[in-house]
Coordinates of C-alpha atoms in Angstrom, one line a residue:
Chain A
M437 CA 119.3 111.3 89.9
S438 CA 116.8 110.9 92.7
A439 CA 113.7 111.6 90.5
I440 CA 114.6 108.5 88.4
A441 CA 114.4 106.2 91.5
V442 CA 111.1 107.7 92.5
A443 CA 109.8 107.4 88.8
K444 CA 110.8 103.6 88.8
K445 CA 109.1 102.9 92.0
D446 CA 106.0 104.9 91.0
F447 CA 105.9 103.2 87.7
A448 CA 105.9 99.8 89.4
D449 CA 103.2 100.9 91.7
A450 CA 100.9 102.7 89.3
I451 CA 101.1 100.1 86.4
R452 CA 99.4 97.6 88.8
S453 CA 96.3 99.7 89.1
W454 CA 93.2 98.0 88.0
K455 CA 91.7 101.3 86.9
L456 CA 94.5 101.8 84.4
M457 CA 94.0 98.2 83.1
A458 CA 90.3 98.9 82.6
L459 CA 90.9 102.2 80.8
T460 CA 93.5 100.5 78.6
V461 CA 90.9 97.9 77.6
V462 CA 88.3 100.7 76.8
F463 CA 91.1 102.5 74.8
V464 CA 91.8 99.2 72.8
L465 CA 88.1 98.9 72.1
F466 CA 87.8 102.5 71.0
T467 CA 90.8 102.2 68.7
L468 CA 89.5 99.1 67.1
G469 CA 86.1 100.9 66.7
G470 CA 87.9 103.8 65.0
A471 CA 89.8 101.4 62.7
F472 CA 86.5 99.7 61.8
L473 CA 84.8 103.1 61.1
A474 CA 87.9 104.2 58.9
S475 CA 87.4 101.1 56.8
R476 CA 83.8 102.2 56.2
M477 CA 84.9 105.4 54.6
G478 CA 85.2 103.7 51.2
D479 CA 87.3 104.8 48.4
E480 CA 89.6 107.1 50.4
A481 CA 90.9 104.3 52.5
E482 CA 94.6 103.9 53.2
S483 CA 95.2 107.7 53.3
T484 CA 96.7 109.4 56.3
L485 CA 93.4 111.0 56.9
D486 CA 91.9 107.7 57.5
L487 CA 94.5 107.0 60.1
V488 CA 94.0 110.3 61.8
F489 CA 90.2 109.6 61.7
A490 CA 90.6 106.2 63.1
L491 CA 92.8 107.2 66.0
Q492 CA 92.6 110.9 66.9
T493 CA 88.9 110.7 67.9
P494 CA 89.4 107.9 70.5
A495 CA 92.7 109.2 71.6
G496 CA 91.5 112.8 71.9
F497 CA 88.7 111.6 74.1
L498 CA 90.3 108.9 76.2
V499 CA 93.9 110.0 76.6
P500 CA 93.0 113.0 78.8
V501 CA 90.9 110.7 81.0
I502 CA 93.7 108.0 81.3
G503 CA 96.2 110.9 82.0
A504 CA 93.9 112.4 84.6
V505 CA 93.1 109.1 86.3
V506 CA 96.8 108.2 86.4
G507 CA 97.9 111.6 87.6
Y508 CA 95.4 113.2 90.0
K509 CA 96.2 111.1 93.0
A510 CA 99.9 111.2 92.4
I511 CA 100.8 113.6 95.2
A512 CA 97.4 114.3 97.1
G513 CA 96.8 110.5 97.4
E514 CA 100.1 110.0 99.0
R515 CA 99.6 112.9 101.3
E516 CA 96.1 111.6 102.3
S517 CA 97.4 108.1 103.0
G518 CA 100.7 109.2 104.6
S519 CA 103.0 107.3 102.3
L520 CA 104.4 110.6 101.2
K521 CA 106.1 110.7 104.6
F522 CA 107.9 107.5 103.6
L523 CA 108.9 108.9 100.3
L524 CA 110.1 112.3 101.6
G525 CA 111.8 110.6 104.6
L526 CA 114.2 109.1 102.1
P527 CA 116.8 111.4 100.5
H528 CA 114.4 112.9 97.9
T529 CA 113.4 116.6 97.6
R530 CA 109.9 117.6 97.0
R531 CA 110.9 118.5 93.5
D532 CA 112.4 115.1 92.9
V533 CA 109.1 113.5 94.0
V534 CA 107.0 115.7 91.7
F535 CA 109.3 115.1 88.6
G536 CA 109.6 111.5 89.5
K537 CA 105.8 111.2 89.6
V538 CA 105.5 112.9 86.1
L539 CA 108.1 110.6 84.7
G540 CA 106.8 107.4 86.2
R541 CA 103.2 108.1 85.4
S542 CA 104.0 109.3 81.9
A543 CA 105.7 105.9 81.3
V544 CA 102.5 104.3 82.6
V545 CA 100.4 106.3 80.2
A546 CA 102.8 105.6 77.4
V547 CA 102.4 101.8 78.0
S548 CA 98.7 102.1 78.0
I549 CA 98.7 104.1 74.7
L550 CA 101.2 101.7 73.2
I551 CA 99.0 98.7 74.0
G552 CA 96.0 100.5 72.6
F553 CA 97.7 101.4 69.4
S554 CA 99.4 98.1 69.0
V555 CA 96.0 96.5 68.9
G556 CA 94.8 99.4 66.8
I557 CA 97.4 98.7 64.0
V558 CA 96.3 95.1 63.8
G559 CA 92.7 96.4 63.5
L560 CA 93.7 98.8 60.7
F561 CA 95.5 96.0 58.8
A562 CA 92.5 93.8 59.2
F563 CA 89.8 96.5 58.3
V564 CA 91.6 98.9 56.1
G565 CA 94.3 96.8 54.5
S566 CA 97.6 98.7 54.7
V567 CA 98.8 101.5 56.9
S568 CA 101.8 103.7 56.7
I569 CA 104.1 102.6 59.5
V570 CA 105.9 105.9 59.6
D571 CA 102.7 107.9 60.0
Y572 CA 101.5 105.4 62.5
L573 CA 104.6 105.8 64.7
Q574 CA 104.5 109.6 64.4
F575 CA 100.9 109.6 65.5
T576 CA 101.7 107.3 68.3
L577 CA 104.5 109.6 69.5
M578 CA 102.2 112.6 69.3
T579 CA 99.5 110.9 71.3
I580 CA 102.1 109.9 74.0
L581 CA 103.1 113.5 74.1
F582 CA 99.5 114.5 74.6
G583 CA 99.2 111.9 77.4
V584 CA 102.3 113.3 79.1
V585 CA 100.7 116.8 79.0
Y586 CA 97.7 115.5 80.9
V587 CA 99.8 113.6 83.3
S588 CA 101.6 116.9 84.0
I589 CA 98.4 118.7 84.5
G590 CA 97.2 115.9 86.8
V591 CA 100.3 115.7 88.8
G592 CA 100.6 119.5 89.0
I593 CA 97.0 119.9 90.3
S594 CA 97.6 116.9 92.6
A595 CA 100.5 118.7 94.2
M596 CA 98.5 121.8 94.9
T597 CA 96.1 120.2 97.3
R598 CA 95.9 118.0 100.3
S599 CA 92.7 116.3 99.2
T600 CA 92.3 113.8 96.4
T601 CA 88.7 114.9 96.1
R602 CA 89.7 118.4 95.3
A603 CA 92.4 117.2 93.0
G604 CA 89.9 115.0 91.2
I605 CA 87.3 117.8 90.9
G606 CA 90.1 120.1 89.6
V607 CA 91.5 117.7 86.9
F608 CA 88.2 116.2 85.7
G609 CA 86.6 119.6 85.8
L610 CA 89.3 120.9 83.5
I611 CA 88.7 118.0 81.1
V612 CA 85.0 118.8 81.0
V613 CA 85.8 122.4 80.3
F614 CA 88.1 121.5 77.5
W615 CA 85.7 118.9 76.0
F616 CA 82.9 121.4 75.3
L617 CA 82.6 124.3 77.8
W618 CA 85.6 126.1 76.4
S619 CA 84.4 126.2 72.8
T620 CA 80.8 127.0 73.9
A621 CA 82.2 130.0 75.9
V622 CA 84.2 131.2 72.9
Q623 CA 81.1 130.9 70.7
V624 CA 79.0 132.8 73.2
L625 CA 81.7 135.5 73.4
H626 CA 81.7 135.7 69.5
Y627 CA 77.9 136.1 69.6
F628 CA 78.1 139.0 72.0
L629 CA 80.9 140.8 70.2
E630 CA 79.8 140.1 66.6
G631 CA 76.1 139.5 67.1
E632 CA 76.1 136.1 65.4
F633 CA 77.2 132.6 66.1
F634 CA 78.4 131.8 62.6
A635 CA 80.3 133.9 60.1
E636 CA 81.8 133.5 56.7
E637 CA 85.0 134.8 58.1
F638 CA 85.9 134.5 61.8
P639 CA 88.0 137.1 63.7
G640 CA 91.6 136.0 64.5
W641 CA 90.9 136.0 68.2
Y642 CA 88.1 133.5 67.8
V643 CA 90.2 130.8 66.1
G644 CA 93.0 131.7 68.5
L645 CA 91.0 131.2 71.6
L646 CA 89.4 128.0 70.3
S647 CA 93.0 126.6 69.8
I648 CA 94.1 127.1 73.4
P649 CA 92.9 123.8 75.1
P650 CA 95.4 121.0 75.1
D651 CA 92.9 118.9 73.1
T652 CA 92.9 121.4 70.2
A653 CA 96.7 121.9 70.6
Y654 CA 97.1 118.1 70.1
G655 CA 95.1 118.4 66.8
S656 CA 97.2 121.5 65.7
A657 CA 100.5 119.7 66.5
I658 CA 99.3 116.6 64.5
G659 CA 98.5 119.0 61.7
A660 CA 102.0 120.3 61.9
V661 CA 103.5 116.8 61.8
F662 CA 101.3 115.7 58.8
S663 CA 101.5 119.2 57.2
D664 CA 98.2 119.1 55.4
S665 CA 95.5 117.5 57.4
G666 CA 93.3 120.4 58.1
L667 CA 93.4 119.7 61.9
A668 CA 94.6 123.0 63.2
M669 CA 91.9 125.6 63.8
A670 CA 93.7 128.0 61.4
D671 CA 92.9 125.5 58.7
V672 CA 89.4 124.6 59.8
Y673 CA 87.9 128.1 59.8
E674 CA 88.2 131.0 57.5
H675 CA 89.6 133.8 59.5
D676 CA 90.9 137.4 59.0
G677 CA 94.4 136.6 60.2
G678 CA 93.9 139.2 63.0
M679 CA 95.1 139.3 66.6
L680 CA 95.7 136.0 68.3
S681 CA 95.3 134.0 65.1
T682 CA 98.9 132.8 65.5
L683 CA 97.6 130.6 68.4
A684 CA 95.7 128.6 65.8
E685 CA 98.7 127.9 63.5
P686 CA 99.7 124.2 63.5
W687 CA 103.2 124.7 64.8
F688 CA 101.8 126.7 67.7
G689 CA 100.2 123.5 68.9
F690 CA 103.5 122.4 70.2
V691 CA 104.0 125.7 72.2
L692 CA 100.5 125.3 73.8
L693 CA 101.2 121.7 74.6
A694 CA 104.4 122.7 76.3
L695 CA 102.7 125.5 78.2
W696 CA 99.9 123.1 79.4
A697 CA 102.6 120.7 80.6
L698 CA 104.7 123.2 82.4
V699 CA 102.4 125.9 83.8
P700 CA 100.2 123.7 86.1
L701 CA 103.2 121.7 87.1
G702 CA 105.2 124.8 88.0
L703 CA 102.4 126.1 90.0
G704 CA 102.0 122.8 91.8
L705 CA 105.6 122.5 92.5
W706 CA 105.6 126.1 93.9
L707 CA 102.7 125.5 96.2
F708 CA 103.9 122.0 97.3
G709 CA 107.3 123.3 98.0
R710 CA 106.1 125.7 100.6
S711 CA 103.3 123.8 102.4
D712 CA 103.2 121.5 105.3
L713 CA 102.6 117.8 104.5
Chain B
M1274 CA 135.1 114.7 109.5
G1275 CA 137.0 115.9 112.5
L1276 CA 134.9 118.9 112.9
N1277 CA 131.7 117.0 112.7
I1278 CA 132.4 115.1 116.0
T1279 CA 131.7 118.2 117.9
V1280 CA 128.4 118.9 116.1
T1281 CA 125.3 117.9 117.9
A1282 CA 122.9 115.4 116.3
I1283 CA 119.8 117.5 116.6
D1284 CA 119.7 121.2 117.6
I1285 CA 116.3 122.8 117.8
T1286 CA 116.3 126.5 118.6
G1287 CA 113.4 128.7 119.5
V1288 CA 110.9 126.7 117.3
T1289 CA 107.3 127.9 117.3
K1290 CA 104.6 126.3 115.2
R1291 CA 101.2 127.8 114.9
Y1292 CA 98.3 126.4 112.9
G1293 CA 96.0 129.4 112.6
S1294 CA 95.3 130.4 116.2
E1295 CA 96.4 127.0 117.6
T1296 CA 100.0 126.9 118.9
A1297 CA 101.4 123.5 118.6
L1298 CA 104.9 124.3 119.7
E1299 CA 106.0 127.4 121.7
D1300 CA 109.6 128.5 121.6
L1301 CA 111.1 124.9 121.9
D1302 CA 114.7 124.5 122.5
L1303 CA 116.1 120.9 122.5
T1304 CA 119.4 119.4 121.9
V1305 CA 120.2 115.7 121.2
E1306 CA 123.9 114.8 121.6
R1307 CA 125.6 112.4 119.2
G1308 CA 125.5 108.8 120.3
E1309 CA 122.7 109.1 122.8
I1310 CA 119.3 107.6 122.9
Y1311 CA 116.9 110.4 123.6
G1312 CA 113.3 109.6 124.6
F1313 CA 110.8 112.3 123.7
L1314 CA 107.8 111.8 126.0
G1315 CA 104.4 113.5 126.2
P1316 CA 100.8 112.7 126.1
N1317 CA 99.0 112.6 122.7
G1318 CA 98.6 116.2 121.4
A1319 CA 101.5 117.6 123.3
G1320 CA 103.4 118.4 120.1
K1321 CA 105.7 115.5 119.7
S1322 CA 104.7 114.7 116.1
T1323 CA 104.9 118.3 115.2
T1324 CA 108.4 118.5 116.6
I1325 CA 109.4 115.5 114.6
N1326 CA 107.7 116.8 111.5
V1327 CA 109.6 120.0 111.8
I1328 CA 112.9 118.0 112.2
L1329 CA 112.0 116.1 109.0
D1330 CA 111.0 119.3 107.2
F1331 CA 107.5 117.8 106.6
V1332 CA 106.2 120.9 108.5
R1333 CA 107.8 124.4 108.3
P1334 CA 108.1 126.2 111.7
T1335 CA 106.5 129.6 112.2
A1336 CA 109.7 130.7 113.9
G1337 CA 113.0 129.1 114.9
E1338 CA 115.6 126.8 113.3
V1339 CA 116.4 123.2 113.4
R1340 CA 119.8 121.7 112.6
V1341 CA 120.7 118.1 112.2
F1342 CA 124.4 117.4 112.2
G1343 CA 124.9 121.1 111.6
H1344 CA 122.7 121.1 108.5
D1345 CA 119.6 123.4 108.3
V1346 CA 116.8 120.9 107.8
A1347 CA 114.8 123.3 105.5
E1348 CA 117.8 124.3 103.3
E1349 CA 119.8 121.1 103.3
T1350 CA 117.2 118.5 103.3
L1351 CA 119.1 115.9 101.3
E1352 CA 122.2 116.1 103.4
V1353 CA 120.0 115.5 106.4
R1354 CA 118.1 112.6 105.0
E1355 CA 121.1 110.8 103.5
R1356 CA 122.2 110.3 107.1
T1357 CA 118.9 109.8 108.9
G1358 CA 116.5 106.8 109.1
I1359 CA 113.0 107.8 109.6
L1360 CA 109.9 106.2 111.1
P1361 CA 107.2 108.8 110.8
E1362 CA 103.9 108.6 112.5
G1363 CA 100.9 107.8 110.4
T1364 CA 102.8 106.7 107.4
A1365 CA 101.5 104.2 104.9
T1366 CA 102.9 101.7 102.5
Y1367 CA 102.3 101.3 98.7
D1368 CA 99.6 98.7 98.8
R1369 CA 100.5 97.2 95.5
L1370 CA 104.2 96.7 96.2
T1371 CA 105.8 93.9 98.1
G1372 CA 107.6 94.4 101.4
R1373 CA 110.9 93.7 99.7
K1374 CA 110.2 96.3 97.0
H1375 CA 109.8 98.9 99.8
V1376 CA 113.1 98.0 101.4
E1377 CA 114.8 97.9 98.0
F1378 CA 113.5 101.3 97.2
A1379 CA 114.9 102.7 100.5
I1380 CA 118.2 101.1 99.9
E1381 CA 118.4 102.5 96.3
S1382 CA 117.3 105.9 97.5
K1383 CA 120.0 106.0 100.1
G1384 CA 122.6 104.7 97.7
A1385 CA 123.3 101.9 100.2
D1386 CA 124.2 98.3 99.6
D1387 CA 122.3 96.5 102.3
D1388 CA 120.6 93.1 101.6
P1389 CA 116.9 93.7 101.7
D1390 CA 116.2 90.2 103.1
E1391 CA 118.6 90.8 105.9
L1392 CA 116.8 94.0 107.0
L1393 CA 113.4 92.3 106.8
E1394 CA 114.8 89.4 108.8
R1395 CA 116.0 91.8 111.4
V1396 CA 112.6 93.3 112.0
G1397 CA 111.0 89.8 111.9
I1398 CA 109.0 89.8 108.7
A1399 CA 111.3 88.0 106.3
D1400 CA 108.5 85.4 105.6
A1401 CA 106.2 88.2 104.3
A1402 CA 108.9 89.7 102.0
D1403 CA 107.1 88.7 98.8
K1404 CA 103.6 89.7 100.0
K1405 CA 102.0 92.9 98.9
A1406 CA 102.3 95.5 101.7
G1407 CA 98.5 96.2 101.3
G1408 CA 97.9 92.9 103.0
Y1409 CA 100.1 93.6 106.0
S1410 CA 98.8 94.1 109.5
K1411 CA 99.4 97.3 111.4
G1412 CA 102.3 95.7 113.2
M1413 CA 103.8 94.3 110.1
T1414 CA 103.6 97.7 108.4
Q1415 CA 105.3 99.2 111.3
R1416 CA 108.1 96.6 111.2
L1417 CA 108.5 97.2 107.4
M1418 CA 108.8 100.9 107.9
F1419 CA 111.4 100.3 110.6
A1420 CA 113.3 98.1 108.2
T1421 CA 113.4 100.9 105.6
A1422 CA 114.6 103.3 108.3
L1423 CA 117.5 101.0 109.0
A1424 CA 118.7 101.0 105.4
G1425 CA 122.0 102.5 104.8
E1426 CA 123.3 102.4 108.4
P1427 CA 122.0 105.9 109.3
D1428 CA 123.8 108.1 111.8
L1429 CA 120.5 109.2 113.2
L1430 CA 117.3 107.3 113.7
I1431 CA 114.2 109.4 114.3
L1432 CA 111.3 107.2 115.4
D1433 CA 107.8 108.6 116.1
E1434 CA 105.9 106.3 118.4
P1435 CA 107.8 103.2 117.0
S1436 CA 105.8 100.7 119.0
T1437 CA 102.5 101.7 117.5
G1438 CA 100.6 98.5 116.5
L1439 CA 103.2 96.2 118.0
D1440 CA 102.5 93.6 120.7
P1441 CA 104.7 93.6 123.8
N1442 CA 107.1 91.1 122.2
G1443 CA 107.4 93.2 119.0
A1444 CA 108.0 96.3 121.1
R1445 CA 110.7 94.5 123.0
Q1446 CA 112.3 93.4 119.7
M1447 CA 112.3 96.9 118.5
R1448 CA 114.0 98.2 121.6
E1449 CA 116.6 95.5 121.1
I1450 CA 117.3 96.8 117.6
I1451 CA 117.4 100.4 118.9
R1452 CA 120.1 99.3 121.3
E1453 CA 122.0 97.5 118.6
E1454 CA 121.9 100.5 116.4
N1455 CA 123.1 102.7 119.2
R1456 CA 126.0 100.5 119.9
R1457 CA 126.9 100.7 116.2
G1458 CA 127.1 104.5 116.7
A1459 CA 123.7 105.8 115.7
T1460 CA 122.0 108.5 117.7
V1461 CA 118.4 107.6 118.3
F1462 CA 115.6 110.1 118.9
F1463 CA 112.2 108.5 119.6
S1464 CA 109.0 109.6 120.9
S1465 CA 106.4 107.9 122.9
H1466 CA 103.5 108.5 125.2
I1467 CA 104.5 105.5 127.4
M1468 CA 107.2 106.1 130.0
E1469 CA 107.9 102.4 130.3
Q1470 CA 109.2 102.1 126.7
V1471 CA 111.4 105.1 127.0
E1472 CA 112.7 104.2 130.4
A1473 CA 114.0 100.9 129.2
V1474 CA 116.3 102.2 126.5
C1475 CA 116.9 105.9 126.9
D1476 CA 119.9 107.8 128.2
R1477 CA 118.1 111.0 128.4
V1478 CA 114.4 111.9 128.4
G1479 CA 112.5 115.1 127.6
I1480 CA 108.9 115.6 128.5
L1481 CA 106.7 117.7 126.3
R1482 CA 103.5 119.2 127.4
D1483 CA 101.3 121.7 125.4
G1484 CA 104.2 122.5 123.2
H1485 CA 106.7 123.2 126.0
L1486 CA 109.5 121.1 127.3
V1487 CA 108.5 120.7 130.9
A1488 CA 111.3 118.3 132.0
E1489 CA 114.6 117.1 130.6
D1490 CA 117.0 114.8 132.4
T1491 CA 118.8 111.5 132.4
V1492 CA 116.7 108.5 133.2
E1493 CA 118.9 108.0 136.3
S1494 CA 118.2 111.4 137.8
L1495 CA 114.5 111.1 137.0
R1496 CA 114.5 107.8 138.9
E1497 CA 116.1 109.4 141.9
A1498 CA 113.5 112.0 141.9
V1499 CA 110.7 109.4 142.3
P1500 CA 109.8 108.9 146.0
D1501 CA 110.4 105.5 147.4
Q1502 CA 106.7 104.7 147.9
T1503 CA 104.5 101.7 147.6
Q1504 CA 100.8 101.5 147.5
L1505 CA 99.6 98.3 149.2
R1506 CA 96.1 97.1 148.4
V1507 CA 94.9 94.4 150.8
Q1508 CA 91.9 92.2 150.5
L1509 CA 90.5 91.0 153.9
D1510 CA 88.2 88.1 154.6
R1511 CA 85.8 90.4 156.7
I1512 CA 85.6 93.8 158.3
P1513 CA 87.4 93.8 161.7
D1514 CA 85.3 94.2 164.7
D1515 CA 87.0 97.3 165.9
T1516 CA 87.6 99.1 162.7
T1517 CA 88.8 102.4 164.2
T1518 CA 91.4 100.8 166.5
A1519 CA 92.6 98.6 163.6
L1520 CA 93.0 101.6 161.3
E1521 CA 94.8 103.6 163.9
A1522 CA 97.2 100.7 164.6
I1523 CA 98.0 100.5 160.9
E1524 CA 98.5 104.2 160.7
S1525 CA 101.0 104.1 163.6
V1526 CA 103.2 101.6 161.9
D1527 CA 106.5 103.1 161.0
G1528 CA 106.7 104.4 157.4
V1529 CA 103.0 104.4 156.7
S1530 CA 101.6 107.7 155.4
E1531 CA 98.0 107.0 154.6
V1532 CA 95.4 104.4 155.2
S1533 CA 91.9 104.1 153.7
A1534 CA 89.3 101.4 153.9
D1535 CA 86.5 100.5 151.5
G1536 CA 84.5 97.6 152.7
T1537 CA 87.0 94.7 153.0
T1538 CA 89.6 96.4 151.0
L1539 CA 92.4 98.4 152.6
V1540 CA 94.6 100.7 150.7
V1541 CA 97.9 101.6 152.6
A1542 CA 100.5 104.0 151.3
C1543 CA 103.9 103.2 152.9
D1544 CA 107.6 102.8 152.4
N1545 CA 108.7 99.7 150.6
E1546 CA 110.3 98.3 153.8
S1547 CA 107.1 98.7 155.9
K1548 CA 105.0 96.3 153.9
T1549 CA 105.6 93.2 156.1
S1550 CA 104.9 95.2 159.4
V1551 CA 101.7 96.5 157.8
L1552 CA 100.4 93.0 156.9
Q1553 CA 101.4 91.6 160.4
T1554 CA 99.5 94.5 162.2
I1555 CA 96.4 93.7 160.1
E1556 CA 96.4 90.0 161.0
E1557 CA 96.9 90.9 164.8
H1558 CA 93.3 92.4 164.6
G1559 CA 91.7 89.1 164.0
V1560 CA 91.2 89.2 160.2
T1561 CA 92.8 87.2 157.5
V1562 CA 94.5 88.7 154.5
E1563 CA 93.1 86.9 151.5
D1564 CA 95.1 88.7 148.9
F1565 CA 97.3 91.8 148.4
K1566 CA 98.8 93.8 145.6
T1567 CA 101.6 96.4 145.6
D1568 CA 102.0 99.3 143.2
E1569 CA 105.4 100.6 143.4
S1570 CA 105.6 104.2 142.3
S1571 CA 107.5 104.5 139.1
L1572 CA 108.7 107.0 136.5
E1573 CA 105.2 106.6 135.0
D1574 CA 103.8 108.4 138.1
L1575 CA 106.3 111.1 137.6
F1576 CA 105.4 111.4 134.0
V1577 CA 101.7 111.6 134.9
A1578 CA 102.6 114.3 137.5
Y1579 CA 104.3 116.2 134.8
T1580 CA 101.7 115.9 132.2
E1581 CA 98.5 115.9 134.1
G1582 CA 98.9 118.3 136.9
D1583 CA 97.3 121.8 136.8
T1584 CA 100.6 123.7 137.1
V1585 CA 104.0 122.4 136.4
E1586 CA 107.4 123.5 137.6
V1587 CA 109.9 123.5 134.8
S1588 CA 113.0 121.6 136.1
P1589 CA 116.2 123.4 135.6

C-alpha cells in the first residue's frame, strides 16, 4: 500500500522536527506537574480519578496543540515548498498522500504522547505511590486516539489550502474555539433562550451542544472507558434528558471523535483531489 | 505488450488551461513518439511548465485530454507514474532527510530494486549521500531530484528545465545521462528556454510561445532552415582616411549583405566563405585589423525569431 510508504517517510521527516521535540518536553513537564498535583490531593490518592486528574488536564490542553503543530503543514507546507511535486511525481495518488500523512504524523504524535506518559508514570509512582497499570494504559490509548483526531483535523485543513498561514489560522483558530469560545457561545445561547446563565436543571440541547468539541468528546469517551468518572457532560450537569442530550452520553464521545477525525479529513481530501497543485 | 509498441509516449489533444481570465495554454496538440528525445522549447512564461504540470496531473486542464502510453493522466495516474521518472520545476527536498533517504523512498515507491548509491553516483553526488538535503546547493538538489527520477528504469523521463542550477559541466553530465537513458529505451521529454541544450541531445524540437506550439520539427530540418550567415565584428587600429570608399569596397565583396561602422569598429554581415576576402579588403585600405570576432548564426537565432518576433508563421 502506497500510503504506508508515504507514512514511513513522513514519520522519518516529521519526528526530526525540533518543534515536536520542544512540545514533547513541555508535555513531559505538564504530566509531571499533574502527577505532583495529584499527590497533593491527600487521602483520595491512588484512585483512578487521581490518575485522570493528573493526566487529562495536561493532555487535554497540550495534545491538540501537538496534533495541530504536527498536522497543519502536512500538505500545505509541501505545496508551498514544492516537495509535494516530488511526492506526487512518484506513484502515489493524492489520497495515498493524505492518508499517508495522517498515519505518519499520528505515529509521531503517538511517540510524543508515549514519551510524555512514560515519564508521567515514573512521576506518579514517585509522588502518588502506586498506579493501576491497566487504567494507565487505557488512558494512554485514549489520549493517542485524541491526538490522532487532532492530526486528522490538522491534515484535513492543511489539504484544503495552498497556504500554511491559512492552514495555521484554521487549525489554531479551531483550537481556540474549542478551548473556550464554544462553551461561552453555548452559555450565551442559553442565556438568550432561557434568560439565565445558570440553572438547576439544564435543557438537553445545552449539554448536547457543550459535548460537541473534540476536547469534551475526549472527556466523554474516557468517561465511557472508566464507567464512573463523571467526565461526560451528561454526568456533570443536571439536565432534563431532552433533545440532543444523547450527544452528552459517555459512549457518544467515541462517535463525536470519529466524526471530528473523518469530516475535516473528508472535506480536505475532496478539495485537494480537485485542485491544481 | 505487443499492442503497446504502437502507442505514443505522450499524446496531448486540444489542451486549454485558463487561470481566471489568463490563458496559459490554448488548444495545444502535441505528440511525443516512443524512443525519441523531444525538446520542448520556449521563453519563460510560454506555458512549458503548465504543459508539463498537466501531463503530470498536477494541474487539471480546462479542456482537452492528455494520454501517456495510452493512459489518461487524470484517470490512471498511478499507471502513468509507475512508468515515468519526473523532474518537476520548482520542486523541493525534505530538508531533514538525507539524499540517500530520498532516493530510497523513490525506489520503494516505484517498487524497484535499484541501488541508491549507484543512482547517486551516476548524478555525481555520491559523496553527499549521508548529508541532509536541507544543506544541499541548488545544483545538488537538482542532481538529487534527477537521481530519484531515474529510479526504476522509467520508460518515460519528463524533465522540466533539468539544467536549472547546474554549471556547464553539470549540464553536460545531465545531457550524457539523458542520452544513456534514451539508448536504454526511455523516451525523454524535456523543456528548456535555452536552444543550445535542446539542440545538443534532441531528435525533435517543439517551440512554444504564449501557449501555442509555433514550430515543431527535427533538429536537422531546423538547422537547414537557418541561413548560412556570419556576423563579422572587426576592430581597426584607426578610422581609414577615405571612409566612404572603404565601406563601398567592402560592400562590393562577394557575399557581403550589410556593412556598418561605429568608430573603429566595423560590423559586416556576410556568408561564411567571404570572411577572408572581407578582411583582405579592409587591410587594402591602409588600416590594420587589431581583432575580429565572428558570430555564426545558429538555431538560437531561429529560436529568438520564433519567440520574439511580432508575428509568427506557424510552420506546417
